[in-house]
mmCIF file of C-alpha atoms in Angstrom:
data_model
loop_
_atom_site.group_PDB
_atom_site.id
_atom_site.type_symbol
_atom_site.label_atom_id
_atom_site.label_comp_id
_atom_site.label_asym_id
_atom_site.label_seq_id
_atom_site.Cartn_x
_atom_site.Cartn_y
_atom_site.Cartn_z
ATOM 1 C CA LEU A 1 91.456 128.110 113.004
ATOM 2 C CA MET A 2 93.877 126.264 112.088
ATOM 3 C CA GLU A 3 93.577 124.311 109.482
ATOM 4 C CA LYS A 4 93.959 120.154 110.373
ATOM 5 C CA SER A 5 95.838 118.242 108.465
ATOM 6 C CA ALA A 6 97.439 114.689 108.215
ATOM 7 C CA VAL A 7 100.378 112.824 106.439
ATOM 8 C CA CYS A 8 98.419 109.472 105.582
ATOM 9 C CA LEU A 9 100.763 106.216 104.668
ATOM 10 C CA HIS A 10 99.528 103.507 101.907
ATOM 11 C CA GLY A 11 100.822 100.578 102.125
ATOM 12 C CA ASN A 12 100.571 97.296 99.858
ATOM 13 C CA LEU A 13 98.998 93.265 101.069
ATOM 14 C CA LEU A 14 98.684 92.173 97.794
ATOM 15 C CA TYR A 15 101.513 89.637 98.196
ATOM 16 C CA ILE A 16 100.322 87.612 101.832
ATOM 17 C CA ARG A 17 98.522 84.599 101.426
ATOM 18 C CA GLU A 18 95.360 83.809 103.979
ATOM 19 C CA HIS A 19 97.924 81.176 105.174
ATOM 20 C CA TYR A 20 100.376 83.405 105.780
ATOM 21 C CA PRO A 21 98.736 85.543 109.141
ATOM 22 C CA GLU A 22 102.089 85.773 110.508
ATOM 23 C CA VAL A 23 104.076 87.828 107.363
ATOM 24 C CA THR A 24 100.511 90.146 108.399
ATOM 25 C CA THR A 25 101.581 90.709 111.644
ATOM 26 C CA TRP A 26 105.289 91.369 110.423
ATOM 27 C CA PHE A 27 104.499 94.166 107.412
ATOM 28 C CA LEU A 28 102.551 96.486 110.067
ATOM 29 C CA GLU A 29 105.234 96.073 112.629
ATOM 30 C CA LYS A 30 107.986 97.251 110.164
ATOM 31 C CA LEU A 31 105.646 99.631 108.609
ATOM 32 C CA SER A 32 104.409 101.617 112.459
ATOM 33 C CA VAL A 33 108.579 101.989 112.331
ATOM 34 C CA LEU A 34 107.676 104.318 110.025
ATOM 35 C CA GLU A 35 104.358 105.662 110.795
ATOM 36 C CA GLN A 36 106.230 106.258 114.556
ATOM 37 C CA ASP A 37 108.916 108.476 112.987
ATOM 38 C CA LEU A 38 107.011 110.809 111.864
ATOM 39 C CA ASN A 39 104.895 111.336 114.929
ATOM 40 C CA GLU A 40 107.914 111.879 116.664
ATOM 41 C CA TYR A 41 108.631 114.031 113.411
ATOM 42 C CA PHE A 42 105.541 116.201 113.796
ATOM 43 C CA ASP A 43 105.157 116.491 116.696
ATOM 44 C CA GLY A 44 101.522 115.955 116.581
ATOM 45 C CA GLU A 45 101.890 119.019 114.091
ATOM 46 C CA TYR A 46 100.008 116.674 111.697
ATOM 47 C CA THR A 47 98.380 113.256 112.357
ATOM 48 C CA VAL A 48 99.871 109.604 110.861
ATOM 49 C CA LEU A 49 97.812 106.828 110.099
ATOM 50 C CA LYS A 50 97.756 104.203 107.172
ATOM 51 C CA ALA A 51 95.308 103.212 104.969
ATOM 52 C CA PHE A 52 95.384 100.443 101.870
ATOM 53 C CA THR A 53 93.689 99.621 99.392
ATOM 54 C CA SER A 54 92.859 96.146 98.801
ATOM 55 C CA ASN A 55 89.803 95.302 100.433
ATOM 56 C CA LYS A 56 90.725 91.933 100.973
ATOM 57 C CA ILE A 57 93.850 92.195 102.444
ATOM 58 C CA ILE A 58 91.409 94.513 105.286
ATOM 59 C CA GLU A 59 89.092 92.203 105.215
ATOM 60 C CA LEU A 60 91.537 89.919 106.636
ATOM 61 C CA LEU A 61 93.266 91.547 109.056
ATOM 62 C CA LYS A 62 90.118 92.614 110.903
ATOM 63 C CA GLU A 63 89.164 88.482 110.597
ATOM 64 C CA ARG A 64 92.324 87.830 112.216
ATOM 65 C CA HIS A 65 93.183 89.717 113.706
ATOM 66 C CA ASP A 66 90.946 91.814 115.220
ATOM 67 C CA TYR A 67 93.159 94.960 113.691
ATOM 68 C CA ILE A 68 91.489 98.071 111.333
ATOM 69 C CA ILE A 69 93.038 99.816 108.787
ATOM 70 C CA PRO A 70 90.631 101.687 106.173
ATOM 71 C CA HIS A 71 90.440 101.299 102.471
ATOM 72 C CA LEU A 72 92.194 105.023 101.449
ATOM 73 C CA SER A 73 88.782 105.987 99.842
ATOM 74 C CA LYS A 74 87.501 105.679 103.693
ATOM 75 C CA ALA A 75 90.301 107.254 105.240
ATOM 76 C CA LEU A 76 89.963 109.657 102.464
ATOM 77 C CA PHE A 77 86.252 110.410 103.759
ATOM 78 C CA ASN A 78 86.889 110.122 107.471
ATOM 79 C CA LEU A 79 89.567 112.985 107.117
ATOM 80 C CA VAL A 80 87.534 115.162 104.664
ATOM 81 C CA ASN A 81 84.411 114.833 108.142
ATOM 82 C CA GLN A 82 86.602 115.665 110.899
ATOM 83 C CA GLY A 83 87.244 118.179 109.011
ATOM 84 C CA TYR A 84 90.409 117.995 107.822
ATOM 85 C CA GLU A 85 91.966 120.199 105.075
ATOM 86 C CA GLU A 86 95.014 118.790 103.634
ATOM 87 C CA VAL A 87 95.931 115.373 103.191
ATOM 88 C CA ILE A 88 99.966 114.628 102.451
ATOM 89 C CA ILE A 89 99.274 110.768 100.812
ATOM 90 C CA GLN A 90 103.234 108.686 100.511
ATOM 91 C CA PRO A 91 102.174 105.818 98.792
ATOM 92 C CA LEU A 92 104.901 102.550 99.935
ATOM 93 C CA HIS A 93 105.815 102.003 96.571
ATOM 94 C CA ILE A 94 109.345 100.947 95.075
ATOM 95 C CA MET A 95 108.122 103.243 92.468
ATOM 96 C CA SER A 96 105.577 104.331 90.197
ATOM 97 C CA THR A 97 103.105 101.413 89.100
ATOM 98 C CA SER A 98 99.105 100.465 88.976
ATOM 99 C CA ASP A 99 98.729 100.656 92.291
ATOM 100 C CA ILE A 100 99.853 104.374 92.293
ATOM 101 C CA LYS A 101 96.845 105.374 89.891
ATOM 102 C CA ARG A 102 94.479 103.045 91.716
ATOM 103 C CA ILE A 103 95.778 105.965 94.174
ATOM 104 C CA GLU A 104 95.126 109.046 92.550
ATOM 105 C CA GLU A 105 91.780 108.172 90.694
ATOM 106 C CA VAL A 106 90.709 107.534 94.212
ATOM 107 C CA VAL A 107 91.419 111.446 95.120
ATOM 108 C CA ASP A 108 90.457 112.885 92.169
ATOM 109 C CA GLU A 109 87.484 111.676 93.750
ATOM 110 C CA TYR A 110 88.183 114.121 97.540
ATOM 111 C CA LYS A 111 90.618 116.897 95.660
ATOM 112 C CA TYR A 112 87.021 119.292 96.427
ATOM 113 C CA SER A 113 86.356 118.314 99.151
ATOM 114 C CA MET A 114 90.001 120.176 100.481
ATOM 115 C CA LYS A 115 91.632 123.083 100.081
ATOM 116 C CA ARG A 116 94.855 120.669 99.293
ATOM 117 C CA ILE A 117 95.522 116.461 98.389
ATOM 118 C CA VAL A 118 98.473 115.785 97.154
ATOM 119 C CA VAL A 119 100.504 112.161 96.850
ATOM 120 C CA CYS A 120 103.804 112.160 97.141
ATOM 121 C CA LYS A 121 106.419 110.172 95.315
ATOM 122 C CA THR A 122 107.570 106.582 95.008
ATOM 123 C CA LEU A 123 110.771 105.876 96.547
ATOM 124 C CA PHE A 124 111.908 105.211 92.854
ATOM 125 C CA SER A 125 111.711 108.113 89.868
ATOM 126 C CA ASN A 126 110.571 106.535 86.211
ATOM 127 C CA GLU A 127 112.766 109.092 84.948
ATOM 128 C CA GLU A 128 116.033 108.234 84.496
ATOM 129 C CA GLU A 129 118.032 110.700 85.058
ATOM 130 C CA VAL A 130 116.172 111.052 88.866
ATOM 131 C CA LEU A 131 116.543 107.808 89.461
ATOM 132 C CA ILE A 132 120.434 108.125 88.931
ATOM 133 C CA LYS A 133 120.595 110.450 91.052
ATOM 134 C CA GLU A 134 118.094 108.438 93.961
ATOM 135 C CA SER A 135 120.280 104.991 93.467
ATOM 136 C CA LYS A 136 123.759 106.546 94.188
ATOM 137 C CA GLU A 137 121.242 107.308 97.171
ATOM 138 C CA ILE A 138 119.971 104.474 98.291
ATOM 139 C CA ALA A 139 123.604 102.451 97.417
ATOM 140 C CA ASN A 140 125.986 104.568 100.013
ATOM 141 C CA ILE A 141 122.604 103.408 102.378
ATOM 142 C CA ILE A 142 122.800 99.909 101.521
ATOM 143 C CA CYS A 143 126.677 100.244 101.297
ATOM 144 C CA ASP A 144 127.618 101.717 105.010
ATOM 145 C CA ASP A 145 125.233 98.686 105.797
ATOM 146 C CA SER A 146 127.023 95.781 104.355
ATOM 147 C CA GLU A 147 129.478 92.519 105.406
ATOM 148 C CA LYS A 148 132.421 91.701 103.362
ATOM 149 C CA SER A 149 130.861 89.886 101.518
ATOM 150 C CA ASP A 150 129.395 89.982 97.598
ATOM 151 C CA ILE A 151 126.256 91.585 97.108
ATOM 152 C CA LEU A 152 122.816 89.679 95.734
ATOM 153 C CA LEU A 153 120.787 92.059 95.464
ATOM 154 C CA VAL A 154 116.181 90.702 95.395
ATOM 155 C CA GLY A 155 113.488 92.584 93.891
ATOM 156 C CA HIS A 156 110.475 91.801 93.253
ATOM 157 C CA GLY A 157 110.352 92.681 89.739
ATOM 158 C CA SER A 158 106.911 93.356 86.712
ATOM 159 C CA LYS A 159 106.378 91.022 84.103
ATOM 160 C CA LYS A 160 104.557 93.416 82.530
ATOM 161 C CA ASN A 161 106.913 96.779 83.312
ATOM 162 C CA SER A 162 111.069 97.938 82.201
ATOM 163 C CA ASN A 163 113.392 96.524 84.699
ATOM 164 C CA LYS A 164 115.343 99.113 84.035
ATOM 165 C CA ILE A 165 115.527 100.345 87.767
ATOM 166 C CA TYR A 166 117.318 97.193 89.436
ATOM 167 C CA ASP A 167 120.454 97.682 86.705
ATOM 168 C CA ILE A 168 120.555 101.016 87.610
ATOM 169 C CA ILE A 169 120.178 100.275 90.876
ATOM 170 C CA ALA A 170 122.816 97.555 90.915
ATOM 171 C CA GLU A 171 125.572 99.906 89.122
ATOM 172 C CA SER A 172 124.786 102.547 91.900
ATOM 173 C CA VAL A 173 124.984 100.146 94.252
ATOM 174 C CA ARG A 174 128.561 98.064 92.628
ATOM 175 C CA GLU A 175 130.277 101.377 92.087
ATOM 176 C CA LYS A 176 129.747 102.781 95.329
ATOM 177 C CA CYS A 177 130.662 99.659 97.157
ATOM 178 C CA ASN A 178 133.545 97.766 95.616
ATOM 179 C CA LYS A 179 132.037 94.132 95.018
ATOM 180 C CA ARG A 180 130.500 92.082 92.979
ATOM 181 C CA VAL A 181 126.766 92.674 92.835
ATOM 182 C CA TYR A 182 124.401 90.892 91.651
ATOM 183 C CA LEU A 183 120.378 91.153 90.724
ATOM 184 C CA ALA A 184 118.041 89.281 90.610
ATOM 185 C CA THR A 185 114.108 89.551 90.632
ATOM 186 C CA LEU A 186 111.152 87.769 91.124
ATOM 187 C CA GLU A 187 109.286 87.770 88.301
ATOM 188 C CA GLY A 188 111.082 89.822 85.386
ATOM 189 C CA GLU A 189 114.023 88.072 83.643
ATOM 190 C CA LYS A 190 116.502 88.977 85.932
ATOM 191 C CA THR A 191 116.017 84.856 87.297
ATOM 192 C CA LEU A 192 118.009 83.847 90.075
ATOM 193 C CA ASP A 193 119.199 80.647 87.599
ATOM 194 C CA LEU A 194 120.721 83.764 85.870
ATOM 195 C CA ALA A 195 122.514 84.934 88.870
ATOM 196 C CA ILE A 196 123.331 81.424 90.292
ATOM 197 C CA GLU A 197 125.354 81.471 86.950
ATOM 198 C CA GLU A 198 126.738 85.138 87.433
ATOM 199 C CA ILE A 199 128.470 83.193 91.056
ATOM 200 C CA LEU A 200 128.878 80.249 89.879
ATOM 201 C CA LYS A 201 131.110 81.756 87.252
ATOM 202 C CA ASP A 202 133.292 84.272 89.702
ATOM 203 C CA ASP A 203 133.497 81.721 91.309
ATOM 204 C CA THR A 204 132.251 83.939 94.615
ATOM 205 C CA LYS A 205 131.579 81.420 97.455
ATOM 206 C CA LYS A 206 129.934 84.115 99.920
ATOM 207 C CA ILE A 207 127.109 86.025 99.786
ATOM 208 C CA VAL A 208 125.229 87.999 101.317
ATOM 209 C CA LEU A 209 121.432 88.676 100.222
ATOM 210 C CA LYS A 210 120.654 92.706 100.076
ATOM 211 C CA SER A 211 116.083 92.933 99.477
ATOM 212 C CA LEU A 212 114.626 95.987 97.632
ATOM 213 C CA PHE A 213 111.361 96.308 99.280
ATOM 214 C CA ILE A 214 110.544 98.632 100.773
ATOM 215 C CA ILE A 215 108.118 96.417 103.917
ATOM 216 C CA PRO A 216 108.669 92.452 103.689
ATOM 217 C CA GLY A 217 105.991 90.507 103.178
ATOM 218 C CA LYS A 218 105.110 86.634 101.349
ATOM 219 C CA HIS A 219 107.839 86.997 98.823
ATOM 220 C CA VAL A 220 110.536 87.500 101.308
ATOM 221 C CA ILE A 221 109.571 84.985 103.489
ATOM 222 C CA ASP A 222 108.182 82.364 101.476
ATOM 223 C CA ASP A 223 110.480 82.675 98.034
ATOM 224 C CA ILE A 224 112.946 83.856 99.307
ATOM 225 C CA LEU A 225 114.065 82.452 102.742
ATOM 226 C CA ASN A 226 111.908 79.532 103.980
ATOM 227 C CA SER A 227 110.233 77.674 101.480
ATOM 228 C CA ASN A 228 112.660 73.914 100.786
ATOM 229 C CA ASP A 229 111.933 75.629 97.194
ATOM 230 C CA SER A 230 113.647 78.898 98.546
ATOM 231 C CA TRP A 231 116.540 80.959 96.851
ATOM 232 C CA SER A 232 118.409 80.723 100.016
ATOM 233 C CA GLU A 233 117.929 76.815 99.551
ATOM 234 C CA LYS A 234 118.675 76.399 96.238
ATOM 235 C CA LEU A 235 121.557 78.973 97.180
ATOM 236 C CA LYS A 236 123.053 76.980 99.675
ATOM 237 C CA SER A 237 123.090 73.601 96.753
ATOM 238 C CA LYS A 238 125.068 75.352 94.473
ATOM 239 C CA GLY A 239 127.917 75.671 97.553
ATOM 240 C CA ILE A 240 127.276 79.215 98.152
ATOM 241 C CA GLU A 241 127.609 80.371 102.156
ATOM 242 C CA ILE A 242 124.656 83.323 102.760
ATOM 243 C CA THR A 243 123.560 85.613 104.956
ATOM 244 C CA ILE A 244 121.094 87.360 104.524
ATOM 245 C CA GLY A 245 121.076 91.189 105.462
ATOM 246 C CA LYS A 246 117.947 93.777 106.928
ATOM 247 C CA LYS A 247 114.858 92.488 104.904
ATOM 248 C CA SER A 248 113.368 95.336 104.203
ATOM 249 C CA LEU A 249 114.667 98.847 102.727
ATOM 250 C CA LEU A 250 111.574 100.236 105.812
ATOM 251 C CA GLN A 251 114.676 99.314 108.257
ATOM 252 C CA TYR A 252 117.008 101.267 107.437
ATOM 253 C CA GLU A 253 117.547 104.991 109.560
ATOM 254 C CA LYS A 254 118.909 107.440 106.388
ATOM 255 C CA ILE A 255 115.833 105.625 103.679
ATOM 256 C CA ARG A 256 112.662 106.308 106.741
ATOM 257 C CA GLU A 257 114.180 110.232 107.224
ATOM 258 C CA MET A 258 114.180 109.470 103.481
ATOM 259 C CA TYR A 259 110.594 109.465 103.571
ATOM 260 C CA ILE A 260 110.427 112.076 106.593
ATOM 261 C CA LYS A 261 112.348 114.833 103.840
ATOM 262 C CA ARG A 262 110.143 113.919 100.964
ATOM 263 C CA ILE A 263 107.653 114.239 102.895
ATOM 264 C CA ASN A 264 108.479 117.416 104.605
ATOM 265 C CA LYS A 265 109.060 118.985 101.108
ATOM 266 C CA ILE A 266 105.855 118.952 99.791
ATOM 267 C CA ILE A 267 104.167 120.496 103.074
ATOM 268 C CA GLU A 268 106.653 123.764 103.249
ATOM 269 C CA SER A 269 106.102 123.562 98.840
#
């Protein structure tokens, strides 16, 4: 008998609040782009599905959109019962965090129920040598799509973990684009105020905002773009002309191709 195999995309919707239902729809639309690419690439050889680990968001999607996405544990349970013997899980996180540990805990419950179950790496590694190589690859993609203006990279950041990853990415983009490249994160020490200080010091008049989010969520819509206290408004108030680049990394076709190559490499190993 042919083994039944599946690729499971793990998405994170923790940052979407109840009063932003349009963000949920947008998130799912962007996630579906990678899902479509995977379906086209594997052409039925692998089943492609998505799952979350936030019960709150799963309930919200069902209640407000009648959109049913299973918890990762439920998805794996169903795959086992349907006779799947191999599952490849691709987390959609920029780097390894406590969310990845939660995924691994769920996977541990099913590792004896299948012949093979693998959790792929996040977009960026925690190992500096590998991270530098990955950052250069991402920089090539971002700079190929870059406008003439200088760049402000926008990331989520972390209050708990090191944000060194963003410094390495910014330096790679700076080297590749040969432009002024600034960096700010929503959490951590790389604040927008510090970035604005640098921008004004350099007398930079125009910048393009480049997102370092895998998929646009509540933060991109609210904190950065839409509210009266958004980053866009703060920058404009300082006389800085801004344009908005792609709102997520997953909108770059070449980054989706990176995910497909990684998944395929796991399959062939």
